[in-house]
Short mmCIF file of C-alpha atoms and ligand atoms in Angstrom, two decimals:
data_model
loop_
_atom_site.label_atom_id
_atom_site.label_comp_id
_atom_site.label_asym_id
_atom_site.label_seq_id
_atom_site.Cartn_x
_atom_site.Cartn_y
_atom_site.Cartn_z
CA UNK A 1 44.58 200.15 142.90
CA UNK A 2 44.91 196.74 140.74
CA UNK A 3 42.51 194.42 142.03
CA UNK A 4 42.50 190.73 141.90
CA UNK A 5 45.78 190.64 140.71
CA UNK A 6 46.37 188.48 144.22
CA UNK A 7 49.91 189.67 144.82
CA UNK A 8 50.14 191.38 148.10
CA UNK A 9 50.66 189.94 151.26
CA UNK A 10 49.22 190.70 154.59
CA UNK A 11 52.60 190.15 156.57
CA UNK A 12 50.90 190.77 160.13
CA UNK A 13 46.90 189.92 160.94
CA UNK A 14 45.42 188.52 163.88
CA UNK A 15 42.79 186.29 161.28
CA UNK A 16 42.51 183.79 164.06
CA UNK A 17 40.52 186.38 166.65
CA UNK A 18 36.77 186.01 167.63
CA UNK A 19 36.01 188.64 165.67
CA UNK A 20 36.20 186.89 162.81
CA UNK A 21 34.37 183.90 163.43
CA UNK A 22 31.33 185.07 162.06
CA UNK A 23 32.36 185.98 158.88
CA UNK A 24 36.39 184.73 158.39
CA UNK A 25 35.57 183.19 154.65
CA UNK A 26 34.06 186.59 153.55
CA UNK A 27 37.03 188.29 155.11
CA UNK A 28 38.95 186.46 152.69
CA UNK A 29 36.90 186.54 149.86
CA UNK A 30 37.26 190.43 150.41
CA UNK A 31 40.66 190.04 150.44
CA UNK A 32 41.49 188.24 147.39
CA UNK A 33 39.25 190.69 145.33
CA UNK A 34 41.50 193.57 146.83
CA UNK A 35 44.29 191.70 145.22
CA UNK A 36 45.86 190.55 148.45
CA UNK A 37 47.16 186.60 147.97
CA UNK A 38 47.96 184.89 151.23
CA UNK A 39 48.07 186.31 154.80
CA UNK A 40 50.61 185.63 157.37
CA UNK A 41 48.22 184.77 160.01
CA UNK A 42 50.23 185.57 163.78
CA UNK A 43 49.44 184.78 166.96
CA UNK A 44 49.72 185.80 170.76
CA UNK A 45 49.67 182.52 173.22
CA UNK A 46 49.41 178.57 172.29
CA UNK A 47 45.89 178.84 171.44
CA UNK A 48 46.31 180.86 168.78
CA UNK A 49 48.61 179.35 167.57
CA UNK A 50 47.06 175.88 167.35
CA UNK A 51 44.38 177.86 165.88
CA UNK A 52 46.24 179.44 163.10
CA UNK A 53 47.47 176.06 162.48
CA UNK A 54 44.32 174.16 162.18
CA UNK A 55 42.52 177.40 160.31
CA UNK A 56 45.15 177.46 157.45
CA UNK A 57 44.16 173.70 156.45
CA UNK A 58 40.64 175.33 155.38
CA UNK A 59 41.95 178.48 154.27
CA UNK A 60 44.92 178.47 152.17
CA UNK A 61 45.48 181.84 152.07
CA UNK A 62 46.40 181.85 155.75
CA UNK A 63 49.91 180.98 156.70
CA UNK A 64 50.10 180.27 160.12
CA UNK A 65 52.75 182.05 162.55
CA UNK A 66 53.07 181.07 166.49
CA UNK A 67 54.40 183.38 169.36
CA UNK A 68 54.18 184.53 172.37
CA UNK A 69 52.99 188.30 173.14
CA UNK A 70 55.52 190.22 174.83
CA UNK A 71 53.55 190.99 178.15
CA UNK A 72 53.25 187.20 178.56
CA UNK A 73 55.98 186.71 181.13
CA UNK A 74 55.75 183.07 181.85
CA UNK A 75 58.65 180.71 181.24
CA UNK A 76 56.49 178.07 181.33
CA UNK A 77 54.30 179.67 178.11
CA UNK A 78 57.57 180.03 176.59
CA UNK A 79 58.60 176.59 176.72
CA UNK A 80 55.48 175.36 175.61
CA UNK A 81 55.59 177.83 172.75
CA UNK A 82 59.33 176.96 171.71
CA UNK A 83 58.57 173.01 172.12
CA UNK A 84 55.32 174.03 169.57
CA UNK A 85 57.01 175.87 167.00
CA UNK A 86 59.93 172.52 166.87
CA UNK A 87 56.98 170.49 166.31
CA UNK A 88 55.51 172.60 163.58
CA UNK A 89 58.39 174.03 161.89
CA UNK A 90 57.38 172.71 158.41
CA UNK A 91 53.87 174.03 158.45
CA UNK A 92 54.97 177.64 160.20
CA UNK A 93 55.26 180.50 157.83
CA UNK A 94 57.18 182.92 160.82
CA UNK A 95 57.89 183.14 164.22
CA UNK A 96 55.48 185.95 165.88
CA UNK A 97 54.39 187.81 167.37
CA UNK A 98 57.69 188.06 169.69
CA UNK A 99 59.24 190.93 171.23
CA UNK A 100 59.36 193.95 173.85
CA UNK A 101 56.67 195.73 175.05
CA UNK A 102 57.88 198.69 177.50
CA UNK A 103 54.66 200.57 176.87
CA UNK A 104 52.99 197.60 178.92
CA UNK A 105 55.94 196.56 180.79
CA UNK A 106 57.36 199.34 183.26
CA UNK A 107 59.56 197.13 185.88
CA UNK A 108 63.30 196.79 185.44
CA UNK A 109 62.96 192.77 186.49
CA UNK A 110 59.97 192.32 184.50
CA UNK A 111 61.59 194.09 181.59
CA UNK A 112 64.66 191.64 181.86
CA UNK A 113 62.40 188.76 182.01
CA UNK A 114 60.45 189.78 179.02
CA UNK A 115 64.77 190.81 177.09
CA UNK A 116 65.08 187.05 177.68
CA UNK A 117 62.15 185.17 176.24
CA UNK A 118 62.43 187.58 173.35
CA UNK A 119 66.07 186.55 172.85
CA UNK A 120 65.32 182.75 173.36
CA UNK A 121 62.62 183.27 170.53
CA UNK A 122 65.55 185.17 168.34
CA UNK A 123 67.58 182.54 168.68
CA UNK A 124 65.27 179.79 167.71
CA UNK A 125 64.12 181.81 164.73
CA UNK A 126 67.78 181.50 163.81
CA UNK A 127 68.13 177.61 164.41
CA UNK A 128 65.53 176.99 162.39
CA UNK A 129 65.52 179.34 159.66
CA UNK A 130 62.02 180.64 160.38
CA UNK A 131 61.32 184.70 159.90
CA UNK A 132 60.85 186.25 163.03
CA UNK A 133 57.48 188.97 163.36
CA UNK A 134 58.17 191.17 165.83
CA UNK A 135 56.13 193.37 168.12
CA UNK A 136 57.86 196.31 169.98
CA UNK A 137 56.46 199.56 171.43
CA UNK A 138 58.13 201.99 173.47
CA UNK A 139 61.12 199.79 172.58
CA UNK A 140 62.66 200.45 169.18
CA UNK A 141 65.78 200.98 170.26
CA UNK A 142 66.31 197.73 172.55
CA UNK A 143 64.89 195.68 170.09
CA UNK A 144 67.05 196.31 167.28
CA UNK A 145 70.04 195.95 169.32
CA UNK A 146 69.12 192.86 170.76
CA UNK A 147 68.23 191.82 167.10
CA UNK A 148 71.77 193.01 166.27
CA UNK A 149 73.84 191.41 169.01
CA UNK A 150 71.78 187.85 168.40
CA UNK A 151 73.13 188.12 164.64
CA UNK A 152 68.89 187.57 163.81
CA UNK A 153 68.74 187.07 159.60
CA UNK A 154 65.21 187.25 158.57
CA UNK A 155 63.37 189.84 160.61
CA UNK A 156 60.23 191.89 160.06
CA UNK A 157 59.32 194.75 162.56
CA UNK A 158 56.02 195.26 162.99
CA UNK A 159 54.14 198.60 163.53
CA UNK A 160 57.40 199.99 164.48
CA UNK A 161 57.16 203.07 166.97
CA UNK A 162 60.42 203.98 167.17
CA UNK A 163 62.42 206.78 166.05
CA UNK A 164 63.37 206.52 162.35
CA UNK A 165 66.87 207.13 163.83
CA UNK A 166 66.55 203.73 165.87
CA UNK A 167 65.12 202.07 162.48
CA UNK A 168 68.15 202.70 160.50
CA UNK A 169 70.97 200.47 161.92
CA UNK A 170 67.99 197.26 161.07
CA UNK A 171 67.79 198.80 157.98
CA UNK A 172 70.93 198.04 157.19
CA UNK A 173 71.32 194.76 158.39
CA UNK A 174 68.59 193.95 156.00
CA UNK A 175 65.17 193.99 158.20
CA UNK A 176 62.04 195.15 156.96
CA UNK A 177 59.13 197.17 158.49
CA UNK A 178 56.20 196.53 157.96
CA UNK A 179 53.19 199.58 157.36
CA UNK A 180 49.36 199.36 158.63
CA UNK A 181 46.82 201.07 157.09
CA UNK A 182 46.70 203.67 160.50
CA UNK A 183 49.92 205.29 158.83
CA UNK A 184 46.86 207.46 157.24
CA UNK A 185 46.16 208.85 160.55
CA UNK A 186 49.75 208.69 162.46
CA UNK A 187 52.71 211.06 162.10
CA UNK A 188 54.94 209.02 163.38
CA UNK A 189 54.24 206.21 160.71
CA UNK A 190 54.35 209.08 157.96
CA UNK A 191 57.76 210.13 158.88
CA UNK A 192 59.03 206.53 159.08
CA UNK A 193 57.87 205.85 155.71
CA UNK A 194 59.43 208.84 154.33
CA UNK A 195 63.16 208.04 156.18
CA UNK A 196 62.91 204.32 154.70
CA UNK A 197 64.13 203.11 151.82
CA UNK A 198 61.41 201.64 149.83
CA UNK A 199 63.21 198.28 149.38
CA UNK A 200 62.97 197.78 153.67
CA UNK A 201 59.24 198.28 153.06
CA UNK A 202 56.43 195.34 154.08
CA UNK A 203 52.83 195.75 154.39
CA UNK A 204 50.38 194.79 157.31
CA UNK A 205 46.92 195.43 158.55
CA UNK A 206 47.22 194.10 161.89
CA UNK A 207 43.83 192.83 162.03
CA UNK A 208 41.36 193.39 163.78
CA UNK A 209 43.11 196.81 164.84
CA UNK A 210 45.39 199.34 163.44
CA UNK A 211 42.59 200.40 160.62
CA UNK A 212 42.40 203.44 158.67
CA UNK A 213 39.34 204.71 161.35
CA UNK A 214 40.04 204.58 165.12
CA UNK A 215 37.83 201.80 166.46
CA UNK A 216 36.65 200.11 163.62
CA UNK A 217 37.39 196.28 162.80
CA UNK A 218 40.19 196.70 160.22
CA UNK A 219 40.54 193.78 157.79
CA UNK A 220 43.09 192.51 154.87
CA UNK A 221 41.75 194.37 152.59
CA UNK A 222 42.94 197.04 153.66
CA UNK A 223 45.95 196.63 152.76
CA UNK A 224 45.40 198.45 149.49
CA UNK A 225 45.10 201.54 152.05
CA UNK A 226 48.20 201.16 153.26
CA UNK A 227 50.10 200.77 149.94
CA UNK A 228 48.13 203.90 148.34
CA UNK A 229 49.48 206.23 151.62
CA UNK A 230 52.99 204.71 151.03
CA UNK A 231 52.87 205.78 147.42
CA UNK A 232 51.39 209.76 148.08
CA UNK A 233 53.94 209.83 150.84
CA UNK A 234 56.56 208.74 148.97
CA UNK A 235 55.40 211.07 145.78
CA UNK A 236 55.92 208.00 143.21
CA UNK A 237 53.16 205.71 141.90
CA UNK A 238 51.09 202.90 143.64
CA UNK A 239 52.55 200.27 140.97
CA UNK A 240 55.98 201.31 142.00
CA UNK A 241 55.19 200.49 145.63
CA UNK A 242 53.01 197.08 144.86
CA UNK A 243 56.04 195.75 142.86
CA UNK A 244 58.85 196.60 145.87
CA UNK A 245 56.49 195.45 148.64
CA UNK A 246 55.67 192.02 146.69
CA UNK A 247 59.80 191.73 145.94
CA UNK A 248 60.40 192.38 149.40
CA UNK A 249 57.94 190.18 151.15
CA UNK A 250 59.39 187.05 148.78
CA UNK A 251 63.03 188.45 150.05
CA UNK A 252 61.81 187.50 153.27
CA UNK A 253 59.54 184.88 153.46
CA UNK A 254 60.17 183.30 149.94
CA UNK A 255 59.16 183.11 146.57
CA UNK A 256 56.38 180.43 147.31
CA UNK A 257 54.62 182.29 150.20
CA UNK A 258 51.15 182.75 148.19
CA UNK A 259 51.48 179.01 147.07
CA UNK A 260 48.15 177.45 148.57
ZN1 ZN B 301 49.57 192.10 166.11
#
């Protein structure tokens, strides 16, 4: 693995949890010497979000990301959240995490409340031009059509557990998944990485969870994990994967994304 060569991004970590407070700086530090560059640092309510906000002006790696977590159904939260991200477009790297959870969410009206926050949160990613980082379990399927049929542009899917069947239609309207280092220990993540192309291919950690081993604090550094499973799946070398997953995060978020 090439170390400190600070290219890779983190494209989905929750940096802004408590269980980082103690140590968040050597988190980073840890990062950085794993040759990861900047972190798109996501969020679940308004809290986290100002936090992710107010962190990144003390760490520079972090770029901040504000959304709402799918099982939040509150209109309310949502408003807040969309009048939030207006006010913060310039300093927002994405728009996450957003989506459909139907794991969580069971009930038809809940589930068509939850369709239409998620779409109001497409939309705006589309008005202003911001990627959107999206969250769905037990919804592939729904989520890439209502990507489809809202004409969505810059889109990254996040720990996808859908089908690789269900992937392929976002695939080719240009979305990209994005791989955790748990891929190690999950079929289902093997098998999507072997059905995508590598050029749809991000890479995540999904901090503090989704780690190599079950249960333990996972952290950016990581991410090396992830990109060394992608390669042995994939049968072709670790270089070849670093270069594709660093073109493909710039395709996405831009060229400038490590840019403290
Ligand atoms: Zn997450």
């Amino acid at each position: 693995m090439p170390t400190c060569q600070c290219l890779l991004v983190d494209t989905h970590a929750h940096l802004c949890a408590a269980d980082f407070d103690a140590d968040r700086e050597a988190v980073l530090q840890r990062a950085r010497e794993a040759g990861v560059g900047a972190v798109i640092a996501v969020g679940e309510d308004l809290a986290d979000a100002h936090r992710n906000v107010r962190l990144a002006k003390t760490h520079s790696m972090l770029k901040p990301a504000a959304g709402l977590y799918p099982t939040i159904l509150d209109l309310a939260q949502a408003d807040a959240m969309e009048t939030f991200i207006r006010e913060q477009r310039f300093h927002l790297a994405a728009i996450g995490e957003v989506g459909l959870d139907f794991w969580v969410v069971k009930d038809e009206p809940q589930r068509a409340l939850q369709q239409e926050i998620f779409e109001r949160f497409i939309d705006l990613s589309i008005e202003l031009n911001l990627p959107l980082n999206v969250h769905s379990r037990s919804a592939g399927r729904h989520v890439v059509s209502l990507l489809l049929r809202h004409q969505a542009l810059r889109v990254q899917l996040h720990a996808f557990d859908g089908k690789a069947g269900a992937a392929l239609p976002a695939v080719e309207a240009g979305y990209f998944f994005s791989i955790p280092p748990s891929v190690v220990r999950s079929r289902q993540k093997q098998k999507l990485v072997r059905q995508l192309p590598l050029s749809a291919i991000l890479v995540e950690t999904d901090s503090p969870v989704l780690g190599a081993v079950p249960n333990q604090r996972n952290e950016p550094a990581n991410l090396c994990l992830a990109v060394t499973a992608i390669a042995q799946i994939k049968s072709i070398p670790v270089l070849d994967v670093v270069a594709a997953v660093v073109e493909n995060t710039q395709r996405l978020y831009g060229e400038d994304i490590q840019d403290g």
